Short mmCIF file of C-alpha atoms in Angstrom, two decimals:
data_model
loop_
_atom_site.label_atom_id
_atom_site.label_comp_id
_atom_site.label_asym_id
_atom_site.label_seq_id
_atom_site.Cartn_x
_atom_site.Cartn_y
_atom_site.Cartn_z
CA MET A 738 2.79 -18.99 16.02
CA SER A 739 3.62 -22.32 17.58
CA GLN A 740 7.50 -23.38 18.00
CA ARG A 741 7.94 -25.34 14.95
CA GLY A 742 5.16 -26.05 12.28
CA GLY A 743 4.48 -23.00 10.82
CA ILE A 744 4.18 -20.84 7.52
CA ARG A 745 5.47 -17.25 7.51
CA ILE A 746 4.11 -15.07 4.36
CA ILE A 747 6.99 -12.67 3.80
CA GLY A 748 7.25 -9.39 2.52
CA LEU A 749 10.80 -8.53 1.52
CA GLY A 750 9.56 -5.07 0.49
CA PRO A 751 10.79 -3.14 -2.68
CA GLY A 752 14.36 -4.20 -2.92
CA ASP A 753 16.72 -2.41 -0.73
CA PRO A 754 17.30 -3.75 2.30
CA GLY A 755 17.37 -0.53 4.37
CA LEU A 756 12.86 -0.79 3.38
CA MET A 757 12.88 -4.69 4.64
CA THR A 758 10.84 -4.47 7.93
CA PRO A 759 13.17 -6.32 11.28
CA ARG A 760 9.84 -8.54 11.56
CA ALA A 761 10.00 -9.93 8.08
CA SER A 762 14.21 -9.86 8.81
CA GLU A 763 13.54 -11.99 12.05
CA ALA A 764 10.63 -14.96 10.08
CA LEU A 765 13.38 -15.24 7.55
CA GLU A 766 16.40 -15.85 9.72
CA GLY A 767 14.04 -17.72 11.97
CA ALA A 768 12.55 -20.08 9.00
CA GLU A 769 13.86 -23.32 8.89
CA VAL A 770 12.86 -23.58 5.33
CA VAL A 771 12.58 -20.81 2.73
CA ILE A 772 10.63 -20.72 -0.59
CA GLY A 773 10.48 -18.35 -3.64
CA TYR A 774 10.96 -17.07 -6.69
CA ARG A 775 14.46 -17.68 -7.51
CA GLY A 776 15.09 -13.98 -7.93
CA TYR A 777 14.11 -13.09 -4.60
CA VAL A 778 15.81 -16.11 -3.06
CA GLU A 779 19.33 -14.23 -4.19
CA ARG A 780 18.28 -10.67 -2.93
CA VAL A 781 18.13 -12.82 0.24
CA LYS A 782 21.22 -14.70 0.33
CA PRO A 783 23.54 -13.10 2.15
CA GLN A 784 20.56 -12.82 5.27
CA LEU A 785 20.44 -16.65 4.99
CA GLY A 786 22.25 -19.70 7.72
CA ASP A 787 21.22 -23.03 6.64
CA GLN A 788 18.05 -23.16 6.19
CA ARG A 789 16.69 -25.46 3.00
CA VAL A 790 16.04 -23.48 0.20
CA ILE A 791 13.67 -23.45 -2.47
CA ALA A 792 14.36 -21.74 -5.40
CA ARG A 793 11.49 -22.16 -7.51
CA GLU A 794 10.64 -19.91 -11.05
CA LEU A 795 7.86 -17.36 -11.55
CA THR A 796 5.33 -20.03 -13.03
CA GLU A 797 5.65 -21.94 -10.27
CA GLU A 798 3.42 -19.68 -7.42
CA VAL A 799 1.22 -23.15 -6.95
CA ASP A 800 4.24 -25.60 -5.81
CA ARG A 801 5.84 -22.93 -3.71
CA ALA A 802 2.23 -22.90 -1.81
CA ARG A 803 2.02 -26.52 -1.86
CA GLU A 804 5.55 -27.01 -0.86
CA ALA A 805 4.90 -24.70 1.83
CA TYR A 806 2.34 -26.23 3.48
CA ARG A 807 3.46 -29.41 2.75
CA TYR A 808 7.02 -28.68 4.95
CA ALA A 809 4.40 -26.77 7.76
CA MET A 810 2.65 -30.16 7.99
CA ASP A 811 5.78 -31.79 8.61
CA GLY A 812 6.78 -29.75 11.87
CA TYR A 813 8.89 -27.36 9.78
CA ARG A 814 9.34 -23.80 10.16
CA VAL A 815 8.75 -22.00 6.47
CA ALA A 816 9.30 -19.03 5.00
CA VAL A 817 7.84 -17.58 1.63
CA ILE A 818 9.20 -14.68 0.23
CA SER A 819 7.60 -12.19 -1.44
CA SER A 820 8.69 -9.23 -3.16
CA GLY A 821 6.90 -5.77 -1.99
CA ASP A 822 3.76 -6.99 -0.02
CA PRO A 823 2.98 -10.20 -0.21
CA GLY A 824 -0.69 -9.30 0.48
CA ILE A 825 -0.96 -7.75 -2.61
CA TYR A 826 -0.58 -9.09 -6.14
CA ALA A 827 1.74 -11.41 -4.49
CA MET A 828 2.24 -15.39 -2.25
CA ALA A 829 -0.52 -14.31 0.78
CA GLY A 830 -3.80 -15.11 -0.85
CA LEU A 831 -2.51 -18.66 -2.43
CA VAL A 832 -1.08 -20.15 0.52
CA PHE A 833 -4.50 -19.62 2.07
CA GLU A 834 -5.86 -21.14 -1.02
CA VAL A 835 -3.70 -23.77 -0.85
CA LEU A 836 -4.46 -24.28 2.95
CA LYS A 837 -8.38 -23.94 2.04
CA GLU A 838 -8.31 -26.70 -0.30
CA ALA A 839 -6.29 -28.78 2.12
CA GLY A 840 -9.01 -28.52 4.80
CA TRP A 841 -6.32 -26.46 7.23
CA ARG A 842 -8.18 -25.35 10.55
CA GLU A 843 -6.77 -22.67 12.34
CA ARG A 844 -6.62 -24.35 15.93
CA GLU A 845 -5.12 -27.27 14.39
CA GLY A 846 -2.05 -25.67 12.85
CA PRO A 847 0.39 -24.95 11.48
CA ALA A 848 0.27 -21.53 11.81
CA VAL A 849 0.03 -18.89 9.35
CA GLU A 850 0.73 -15.37 9.97
CA VAL A 851 1.56 -12.45 6.96
CA VAL A 852 4.25 -10.19 7.52
CA PRO A 853 3.34 -6.74 5.42
CA GLY A 854 5.81 -4.73 3.52
CA VAL A 855 6.57 -2.14 1.67
CA SER A 856 4.46 -2.33 -2.28
CA ALA A 857 5.98 -1.52 -5.52
CA LEU A 858 2.87 0.87 -5.52
CA GLN A 859 4.22 2.67 -2.48
CA ALA A 860 7.95 2.44 -3.50
CA CYS A 861 7.16 4.41 -6.86
CA ALA A 862 5.57 6.38 -5.32
CA ALA A 863 8.00 7.66 -2.98
CA ARG A 864 10.74 8.21 -5.58
CA VAL A 865 8.67 10.34 -8.03
CA GLY A 866 7.05 12.64 -4.44
CA ALA A 867 3.48 12.35 -3.75
CA PRO A 868 1.37 11.08 -6.18
CA LEU A 869 -0.38 8.86 -4.08
CA MET A 870 -2.57 11.44 -1.52
CA HIS A 871 -5.28 11.21 -2.55
CA ASP A 872 -7.79 7.97 -3.25
CA PHE A 873 -6.12 5.50 -5.26
CA CYS A 874 -6.28 2.03 -6.14
CA ALA A 875 -4.18 -0.28 -8.05
CA VAL A 876 -4.71 -2.68 -11.05
CA SER A 877 -3.37 -5.18 -12.59
CA LEU A 878 -3.65 -5.66 -16.49
CA SER A 879 -2.23 -9.28 -16.18
CA ASP A 880 -4.62 -11.79 -17.88
CA LEU A 881 -3.67 -14.84 -17.06
CA LEU A 882 -6.21 -15.36 -14.42
CA THR A 883 -8.29 -12.53 -15.29
CA PRO A 884 -11.10 -12.13 -17.74
CA ARG A 885 -10.02 -8.91 -19.89
CA ASP A 886 -13.49 -7.76 -19.36
CA VAL A 887 -12.74 -7.92 -15.74
CA ILE A 888 -9.93 -5.93 -16.30
CA ARG A 889 -11.57 -3.21 -18.32
CA ARG A 890 -14.51 -2.97 -16.16
CA ARG A 891 -12.09 -2.02 -13.56
CA LEU A 892 -10.07 0.06 -15.49
CA GLN A 893 -13.20 2.32 -16.67
CA ALA A 894 -13.73 2.33 -12.78
CA ALA A 895 -10.73 3.84 -12.03
CA ALA A 896 -11.18 6.41 -14.33
CA ALA A 897 -14.27 7.42 -13.91
CA GLY A 898 -14.04 7.65 -9.96
CA ASP A 899 -10.90 9.48 -10.51
CA PHE A 900 -9.10 7.88 -8.91
CA VAL A 901 -4.69 8.00 -8.68
CA THR A 902 -4.48 4.63 -10.13
CA ALA A 903 -1.23 2.80 -10.32
CA LEU A 904 -1.08 -0.52 -12.98
CA TYR A 905 0.96 -3.53 -12.15
CA ASN A 906 2.04 -6.07 -15.22
CA PRO A 907 1.59 -3.43 -17.27
CA ARG A 908 2.79 -5.17 -20.02
CA SER A 909 4.65 -8.61 -21.13
CA LYS A 910 6.19 -9.74 -24.45
CA ARG A 911 2.83 -11.40 -25.29
CA ARG A 912 0.75 -9.17 -24.40
CA VAL A 913 1.20 -5.42 -25.45
CA GLU A 914 -3.21 -4.48 -26.34
CA PRO A 915 -4.44 -4.03 -22.54
CA ILE A 916 -1.85 -1.14 -21.55
CA ARG A 917 -3.55 0.30 -25.40
CA GLU A 918 -6.63 0.20 -23.93
CA ALA A 919 -5.73 1.48 -20.16
CA LYS A 920 -4.49 4.64 -22.13
CA ASP A 921 -7.41 4.92 -24.52
CA ILE A 922 -9.93 4.40 -21.34
CA PHE A 923 -8.13 7.15 -19.27
CA LEU A 924 -7.60 9.28 -22.44
CA ARG A 925 -11.86 9.68 -22.04
CA TYR A 926 -12.02 10.86 -18.88
CA ARG A 927 -8.76 12.62 -18.04
CA SER A 928 -6.74 15.35 -19.98
CA GLY A 929 -3.61 13.98 -22.26
CA GLU A 930 -1.65 16.02 -20.11
CA THR A 931 -2.80 14.36 -16.89
CA PRO A 932 1.22 13.32 -15.02
CA VAL A 933 2.23 9.90 -15.36
CA ALA A 934 5.12 8.35 -14.06
CA LEU A 935 6.90 4.92 -14.72
CA VAL A 936 8.91 3.54 -13.10
CA ARG A 937 11.47 0.30 -13.21
CA ASN A 938 12.82 -1.57 -10.33
CA ALA A 939 12.51 0.98 -7.83
CA TYR A 940 15.18 0.84 -5.26
CA ARG A 941 16.81 -1.68 -6.85
CA GLU A 942 19.83 -1.65 -9.15
CA GLY A 943 19.42 -0.31 -12.99
CA GLU A 944 16.34 1.66 -10.77
CA GLU A 945 14.76 3.72 -14.14
CA ILE A 946 12.05 7.03 -13.57
CA ARG A 947 10.18 8.72 -16.52
CA LEU A 948 7.52 11.52 -15.53
CA THR A 949 5.62 11.92 -18.76
CA VAL A 950 1.65 12.68 -19.18
CA LEU A 951 -1.07 10.25 -20.14
CA ALA A 952 -0.86 10.88 -23.82
CA GLN A 953 2.88 10.42 -24.20
CA MET A 954 2.66 7.13 -21.85
CA LEU A 955 3.40 4.45 -24.43
CA SER A 956 6.42 6.14 -25.71
CA HIS A 957 8.68 4.78 -23.77
CA PRO A 958 9.86 1.90 -22.34
CA VAL A 959 7.10 -0.51 -20.10
CA ASP A 960 6.97 -3.32 -19.20
CA MET A 961 7.03 -6.37 -16.23
CA LEU A 962 9.21 -5.02 -13.65
CA THR A 963 7.35 -1.26 -14.28
CA THR A 964 4.72 0.12 -12.84
CA VAL A 965 2.67 3.02 -14.40
CA LEU A 966 0.92 5.43 -11.93
CA ILE A 967 -1.40 8.16 -13.55
CA GLY A 968 -2.21 10.81 -11.41
CA ASN A 969 -6.12 12.18 -10.90
CA SER A 970 -7.27 15.09 -12.19
CA HIS A 971 -5.69 17.48 -10.01
CA THR A 972 -2.01 15.68 -10.05
CA VAL A 973 0.72 17.90 -11.70
CA PHE A 974 4.19 18.20 -11.58
CA TYR A 975 6.44 20.57 -9.98
CA GLU A 976 10.39 20.41 -10.25
CA GLY A 977 11.00 16.37 -11.12
CA LYS A 978 8.28 15.82 -8.44
CA MET A 979 4.72 14.47 -8.91
CA LEU A 980 2.54 15.58 -6.52
CA THR A 981 -1.37 15.40 -6.05
CA PRO A 982 -2.76 17.51 -3.72
CA ARG A 983 -5.10 16.84 -1.18
CA GLY A 984 -7.09 20.23 -0.73
CA TYR A 985 -5.30 21.57 2.18
CA ARG A 986 -4.68 24.77 -0.61
CA ALA A 987 -8.42 25.34 -0.65
CA ARG A 988 -8.83 25.71 2.65
CA TYR A 989 -5.69 26.95 4.37
CA PRO A 990 -2.95 29.21 3.61
CA LEU A 991 0.29 27.40 3.17
CA SER A 992 3.07 30.35 2.50
CA VAL A 993 5.92 29.93 5.29
CA SER A 994 5.41 33.70 6.14
CA GLU A 995 2.10 32.54 7.45
CA LYS A 996 2.81 32.02 10.99
CA LYS A 997 -0.22 31.77 12.83
CA GLU A 998 -3.22 31.16 10.61
CA GLY A 999 -4.93 28.52 9.07
CA ARG A 1000 -5.85 25.95 12.24
CA ALA A 1001 -8.44 24.25 12.09
CA MET B 1186 20.66 13.79 0.31
CA SER B 1187 23.52 16.71 1.12
CA GLN B 1188 25.27 16.43 4.13
CA ARG B 1189 23.47 19.07 6.25
CA GLY B 1190 19.74 20.83 5.60
CA GLY B 1191 17.16 18.43 4.11
CA ILE B 1192 13.49 16.96 4.77
CA ARG B 1193 13.31 13.06 5.09
CA ILE B 1194 9.73 12.77 5.56
CA ILE B 1195 8.78 9.49 7.45
CA GLY B 1196 6.60 6.40 7.48
CA LEU B 1197 6.61 4.45 11.40
CA GLY B 1198 4.48 1.87 9.53
CA PRO B 1199 1.32 0.88 11.55
CA GLY B 1200 3.43 0.76 15.32
CA ASP B 1201 4.80 -2.55 15.80
CA PRO B 1202 8.40 -0.99 15.77
CA GLY B 1203 9.16 -4.61 14.37
CA LEU B 1204 7.17 -3.17 10.93
CA MET B 1205 9.40 0.07 11.01
CA THR B 1206 12.00 -0.21 7.89
CA PRO B 1207 15.82 0.66 9.13
CA ARG B 1208 15.91 3.13 6.69
CA ALA B 1209 13.38 4.84 8.60
CA SER B 1210 14.95 4.54 12.17
CA GLU B 1211 18.62 5.56 10.57
CA ALA B 1212 16.65 8.70 9.27
CA LEU B 1213 14.90 9.88 12.29
CA GLU B 1214 17.73 8.67 14.41
CA GLY B 1215 20.15 11.21 12.25
CA ALA B 1216 17.76 14.07 11.88
CA GLU B 1217 18.24 17.00 13.93
CA VAL B 1218 14.59 18.09 14.35
CA VAL B 1219 11.97 15.53 14.60
CA ILE B 1220 8.30 17.35 13.82
CA GLY B 1221 5.02 15.14 13.62
CA TYR B 1222 1.22 14.20 15.28
CA ARG B 1223 2.35 14.52 19.31
CA GLY B 1224 1.46 10.51 19.25
CA TYR B 1225 3.81 9.72 16.77
CA VAL B 1226 6.83 11.54 18.23
CA GLU B 1227 5.61 9.41 21.66
CA ARG B 1228 6.00 6.49 19.71
CA VAL B 1229 9.65 6.76 18.59
CA LYS B 1230 10.93 8.78 22.06
CA PRO B 1231 12.64 5.17 22.71
CA GLN B 1232 14.94 6.24 19.59
CA LEU B 1233 15.57 9.23 19.83
CA GLY B 1234 18.04 10.82 21.54
CA ASP B 1235 19.40 14.77 21.86
CA GLN B 1236 17.07 15.98 18.62
CA ARG B 1237 14.71 18.70 19.07
CA VAL B 1238 11.81 17.67 18.92
CA ILE B 1239 8.16 19.63 17.95
CA ALA B 1240 5.30 17.23 19.01
CA ARG B 1241 2.19 19.31 17.52
CA GLU B 1242 -1.87 18.43 17.65
CA LEU B 1243 -3.52 16.11 14.59
CA THR B 1244 -5.46 19.61 13.07
CA GLU B 1245 -1.73 21.80 12.10
CA GLU B 1246 -0.75 19.30 9.70
CA VAL B 1247 0.24 22.64 7.86
CA ASP B 1248 2.19 24.17 10.70
CA ARG B 1249 4.16 20.66 10.86
CA ALA B 1250 4.67 21.33 7.03
CA ARG B 1251 5.78 25.06 7.39
CA GLU B 1252 8.65 24.30 10.16
CA ALA B 1253 9.59 21.67 8.58
CA TYR B 1254 10.94 23.74 5.62
CA ARG B 1255 12.00 26.62 7.81
CA TYR B 1256 14.02 24.29 10.25
CA ALA B 1257 16.02 23.08 6.36
CA MET B 1258 16.16 26.02 4.68
CA ASP B 1259 18.16 27.27 8.31
CA GLY B 1260 20.25 24.30 7.61
CA TYR B 1261 18.95 21.49 9.75
CA ARG B 1262 18.47 17.70 8.83
CA VAL B 1263 14.75 17.95 9.14
CA ALA B 1264 12.66 14.61 10.19
CA VAL B 1265 8.83 14.75 9.35
CA ILE B 1266 7.28 11.60 10.88
CA SER B 1267 3.53 10.36 9.82
CA SER B 1268 2.46 6.84 10.89
CA GLY B 1269 1.96 4.22 7.72
CA ASP B 1270 3.03 5.37 4.65
CA PRO B 1271 3.79 9.50 4.19
CA GLY B 1272 2.62 9.23 0.91
CA ILE B 1273 -1.46 7.89 1.59
CA TYR B 1274 -3.47 10.29 3.21
CA ALA B 1275 -0.38 11.48 5.43
CA MET B 1276 2.64 14.22 5.01
CA ALA B 1277 4.40 13.52 2.31
CA GLY B 1278 2.03 15.51 -0.35
CA LEU B 1279 1.24 18.60 2.38
CA VAL B 1280 4.99 18.92 2.65
CA PHE B 1281 5.34 19.12 -0.90
CA GLU B 1282 2.23 21.73 -1.06
CA VAL B 1283 4.33 23.82 1.47
CA LEU B 1284 7.60 24.00 -0.86
CA LYS B 1285 5.75 24.26 -3.98
CA GLU B 1286 3.97 27.22 -2.62
CA ALA B 1287 7.37 28.41 -1.01
CA GLY B 1288 9.22 28.41 -4.43
CA TRP B 1289 11.70 25.92 -3.64
CA ARG B 1290 13.98 24.30 -6.37
CA GLU B 1291 15.51 20.97 -6.16
CA ARG B 1292 18.62 21.98 -7.35
CA GLU B 1293 18.71 24.57 -4.52
CA GLY B 1294 17.32 22.33 -1.88
CA PRO B 1295 16.99 21.64 0.98
CA ALA B 1296 16.75 18.35 -0.53
CA VAL B 1297 13.61 15.97 0.14
CA GLU B 1298 13.35 12.29 0.39
CA VAL B 1299 10.46 10.83 1.28
CA VAL B 1300 10.60 6.80 2.82
CA PRO B 1301 8.03 4.66 2.56
CA GLY B 1302 5.97 2.37 5.08
CA VAL B 1303 3.98 0.09 5.39
CA SER B 1304 0.46 1.30 5.40
CA ALA B 1305 -2.55 1.39 7.88
CA LEU B 1306 -4.22 -0.40 4.77
CA GLN B 1307 -1.69 -3.47 4.39
CA ALA B 1308 -1.21 -3.52 8.22
CA CYS B 1309 -4.99 -4.44 8.44
CA ALA B 1310 -5.09 -7.13 5.57
CA ALA B 1311 -2.09 -8.97 6.95
CA ARG B 1312 -3.81 -9.19 10.54
CA VAL B 1313 -7.07 -10.84 8.52
CA GLY B 1314 -5.73 -12.76 5.66
CA ALA B 1315 -4.95 -11.30 2.23
CA PRO B 1316 -8.08 -8.95 1.26
CA LEU B 1317 -5.99 -7.41 -0.93
CA MET B 1318 -5.13 -10.48 -3.29
CA HIS B 1319 -6.98 -8.58 -6.48
CA ASP B 1320 -7.37 -5.07 -7.89
CA PHE B 1321 -8.38 -3.15 -4.07
CA CYS B 1322 -8.84 0.88 -3.97
CA ALA B 1323 -8.40 3.26 -1.00
CA VAL B 1324 -10.84 5.67 -0.14
CA SER B 1325 -11.09 8.35 2.61
CA LEU B 1326 -14.60 9.16 4.07
CA SER B 1327 -12.84 12.93 5.48
CA ASP B 1328 -15.11 15.79 4.09
CA LEU B 1329 -12.55 18.53 5.51
CA LEU B 1330 -10.62 18.60 2.16
CA THR B 1331 -12.62 16.44 -0.07
CA PRO B 1332 -16.27 17.66 -1.08
CA ARG B 1333 -18.51 15.35 -0.57
CA ASP B 1334 -19.72 14.56 -4.02
CA VAL B 1335 -16.10 13.67 -5.07
CA ILE B 1336 -16.08 11.22 -1.84
CA ARG B 1337 -19.38 9.62 -3.47
CA ARG B 1338 -18.39 9.82 -6.73
CA ARG B 1339 -15.06 7.66 -5.66
CA LEU B 1340 -17.05 5.16 -3.62
CA GLN B 1341 -20.02 4.60 -6.75
CA ALA B 1342 -16.40 3.75 -8.99
CA ALA B 1343 -15.47 1.47 -6.35
CA ALA B 1344 -18.08 -0.45 -5.97
CA ALA B 1345 -19.55 -0.64 -10.01
CA GLY B 1346 -15.49 -1.44 -10.16
CA ASP B 1347 -15.77 -4.70 -8.03
CA PHE B 1348 -12.61 -3.27 -6.08
CA VAL B 1349 -11.73 -4.32 -2.91
CA THR B 1350 -12.11 -1.65 -0.57
CA ALA B 1351 -10.35 0.07 2.39
CA LEU B 1352 -11.59 3.02 3.82
CA TYR B 1353 -9.96 5.34 6.29
CA ASN B 1354 -10.97 7.53 8.42
CA PRO B 1355 -14.50 6.36 8.26
CA ARG B 1356 -16.69 8.28 11.03
CA SER B 1357 -15.76 10.91 12.97
CA LYS B 1358 -17.38 12.07 16.21
CA ARG B 1359 -19.57 14.71 14.11
CA ARG B 1360 -19.09 12.73 10.78
CA VAL B 1361 -21.68 9.25 10.71
CA GLU B 1362 -23.34 10.11 7.42
CA PRO B 1363 -20.79 9.10 5.17
CA ILE B 1364 -20.16 5.54 5.99
CA ARG B 1365 -23.81 4.54 6.34
CA GLU B 1366 -24.05 6.13 2.29
CA ALA B 1367 -21.03 3.89 2.09
CA LYS B 1368 -22.92 0.97 2.96
CA ASP B 1369 -25.73 1.62 0.62
CA ILE B 1370 -23.59 2.41 -2.08
CA PHE B 1371 -22.17 -1.06 -1.53
CA LEU B 1372 -25.32 -3.03 -1.14
CA ARG B 1373 -26.34 -1.52 -4.58
CA TYR B 1374 -23.19 -3.61 -6.45
CA ARG B 1375 -22.91 -6.22 -3.45
CA SER B 1376 -24.83 -9.07 -2.02
CA GLY B 1377 -25.06 -8.62 2.05
CA GLU B 1378 -22.88 -10.96 2.48
CA THR B 1379 -19.90 -9.88 1.42
CA PRO B 1380 -16.82 -9.86 4.17
CA VAL B 1381 -16.37 -6.70 5.83
CA ALA B 1382 -13.35 -6.39 8.34
CA LEU B 1383 -12.95 -3.55 10.59
CA VAL B 1384 -9.55 -3.36 12.50
CA ARG B 1385 -8.81 -0.78 14.79
CA ASN B 1386 -5.15 -0.30 15.85
CA ALA B 1387 -3.79 -3.02 13.97
CA TYR B 1388 -0.33 -4.42 15.18
CA ARG B 1389 -0.82 -1.60 18.48
CA GLU B 1390 -1.58 -2.10 21.97
CA GLY B 1391 -5.39 -2.37 21.80
CA GLU B 1392 -5.76 -4.00 18.61
CA GLU B 1393 -9.11 -4.97 18.08
CA ILE B 1394 -10.38 -7.46 14.67
CA ARG B 1395 -14.08 -7.70 13.76
CA LEU B 1396 -15.02 -9.53 10.65
CA THR B 1397 -18.64 -8.59 9.74
CA VAL B 1398 -20.34 -8.62 6.60
CA LEU B 1399 -21.69 -5.75 4.07
CA ALA B 1400 -24.99 -5.62 5.87
CA GLN B 1401 -24.17 -6.21 9.67
CA MET B 1402 -21.34 -3.41 9.55
CA LEU B 1403 -22.72 -0.57 10.90
CA SER B 1404 -23.54 -2.88 13.99
CA HIS B 1405 -20.25 -2.63 15.11
CA PRO B 1406 -18.18 0.47 16.70
CA VAL B 1407 -16.46 2.28 13.57
CA ASP B 1408 -13.95 5.36 14.49
CA MET B 1409 -11.12 7.23 13.18
CA LEU B 1410 -9.17 4.47 14.41
CA THR B 1411 -10.51 1.78 12.59
CA THR B 1412 -10.05 1.04 8.46
CA VAL B 1413 -12.75 -0.85 6.94
CA LEU B 1414 -11.86 -3.38 4.52
CA ILE B 1415 -14.56 -4.57 2.35
CA GLY B 1416 -14.54 -7.59 -0.06
CA ASN B 1417 -14.99 -7.73 -3.45
CA SER B 1418 -17.90 -10.29 -5.36
CA HIS B 1419 -15.08 -13.32 -4.56
CA THR B 1420 -14.21 -12.15 -1.18
CA VAL B 1421 -14.45 -15.34 1.29
CA PHE B 1422 -14.21 -15.93 4.97
CA TYR B 1423 -12.34 -19.40 5.43
CA GLU B 1424 -11.01 -20.30 9.38
CA GLY B 1425 -11.54 -17.04 10.69
CA LYS B 1426 -9.40 -15.29 7.38
CA MET B 1427 -10.61 -12.93 4.79
CA LEU B 1428 -9.30 -14.31 1.54
CA THR B 1429 -10.21 -12.75 -2.38
CA PRO B 1430 -8.85 -15.49 -4.56
CA ARG B 1431 -7.26 -14.68 -7.45
CA GLY B 1432 -8.17 -17.14 -9.63
CA TYR B 1433 -5.75 -19.75 -9.42
CA ARG B 1434 -8.20 -22.25 -8.59
CA ALA B 1435 -9.63 -22.15 -11.83
CA ARG B 1436 -6.54 -22.54 -13.51
CA TYR B 1437 -4.48 -24.88 -11.53
CA PRO B 1438 -5.04 -27.78 -9.24
CA LEU B 1439 -4.36 -26.56 -5.50
CA SER B 1440 -4.93 -29.79 -3.78
CA VAL B 1441 -1.67 -30.66 -1.86
CA SER B 1442 -1.77 -34.40 -3.03
CA GLU B 1443 -1.10 -33.37 -6.38
CA LYS B 1444 1.98 -32.56 -7.38
CA LYS B 1445 3.62 -32.35 -10.97
CA GLU B 1446 0.09 -30.72 -12.83
CA GLY B 1447 -0.41 -27.13 -13.01
CA ARG B 1448 2.62 -25.17 -14.07
CA ALA B 1449 2.63 -22.68 -17.00
#
């Protein structure tokens, strides 16, 4: 990236400063302009110096991306911050969409870099054990930008393919039906006893973790801050952990007393 | 975690020390025994002090998990290291499988913690732009632990569901057929012009990035160190970036000259 005039799109990770990468911290601290959702800006305030800070509301993503471009064109080093990973349902794609609309050329600049971060689905998975250990997918239930029939088709495919599935944006105040539909679609392919984790505010103040099963998952509170992890047909609970075995047991003895067998 | 006798399963991230989280570094440096694949142990050598280091070969995952358990039962603080995120095709699940086999009880210990990290699919995505911006999935083509027909069913579902798809372990010396099958399955649902990124050693020495299209993807070298990212039906290339739009363009004006419209 050139000395001046660039955009770094930075993943803050789930919230715990210990899960924000050094590269993200450096990019943030080296920026002249920091742009982000108000809540995320608050989170990084302790790390900021005399940067110009533009804190915006949740619905103003497009404005944030446009402002980033304008400041970068004016020669500033801009940091656009996202929670989790900026490349997963966050700001990276939108910044590139705005750049494309503006006719940005890579060799003319401003330079753009995406700094990845630990995503919500990984944070949730780590807090409940090892649920993502086999093929998995992420589906957002938000219908603001995606037609409902596309979401349904994705859920159908995820369920039929026996993917461990992370549901993002599972329910808003206005939108309560898609999570019910999701549950019904999964019940066509998986047992009602399939393990499900509902994780809210992973690694943040007020963290809530609830382990339940597919048939019961809507008996518990679910909102926009909840990530829903639905196990595949092999996922189990064990000692308060959610675990998707990868298949070692069928091939290798796992007992700790057998020392030398089982190498491939 | 109690003062002594615990297992932390740590994600090192893709390889760049700047992408290893502070929490992972602390867990590593605070360990008394570090267990991992030889290549990953080499990577963290500069961070290690007088820890006992157990470096093992790629095929010895089960041994590593058993040793972690034995050392933890003997009262040591053990770090089991994985590249990327330990919860994604890595050591977290196997450690829990071994604990389960051994009859581990959470309240009796040893304590177990998973420290998430930036995964290969995120690292690859960040290096090529913003390909994962809509619903995505990960499928491993390794048939060591997963029957071929399960892999086929997953690929079929991923393709039919129009998921952006990351293929892990796409090809080994011995196993060349599944990547061809994957390509053929995707070609049934997506154009041969669908953007594909082949990323090898993301954020490591010898990083290689190749942008191609579905029909041509096998004209380029692909091996176990390559992550293959297949776009969905809306993914495009723009100025050397791979971009999956999320749908803002249909709802909001993205032009930087229109300042005030488009708020939700």
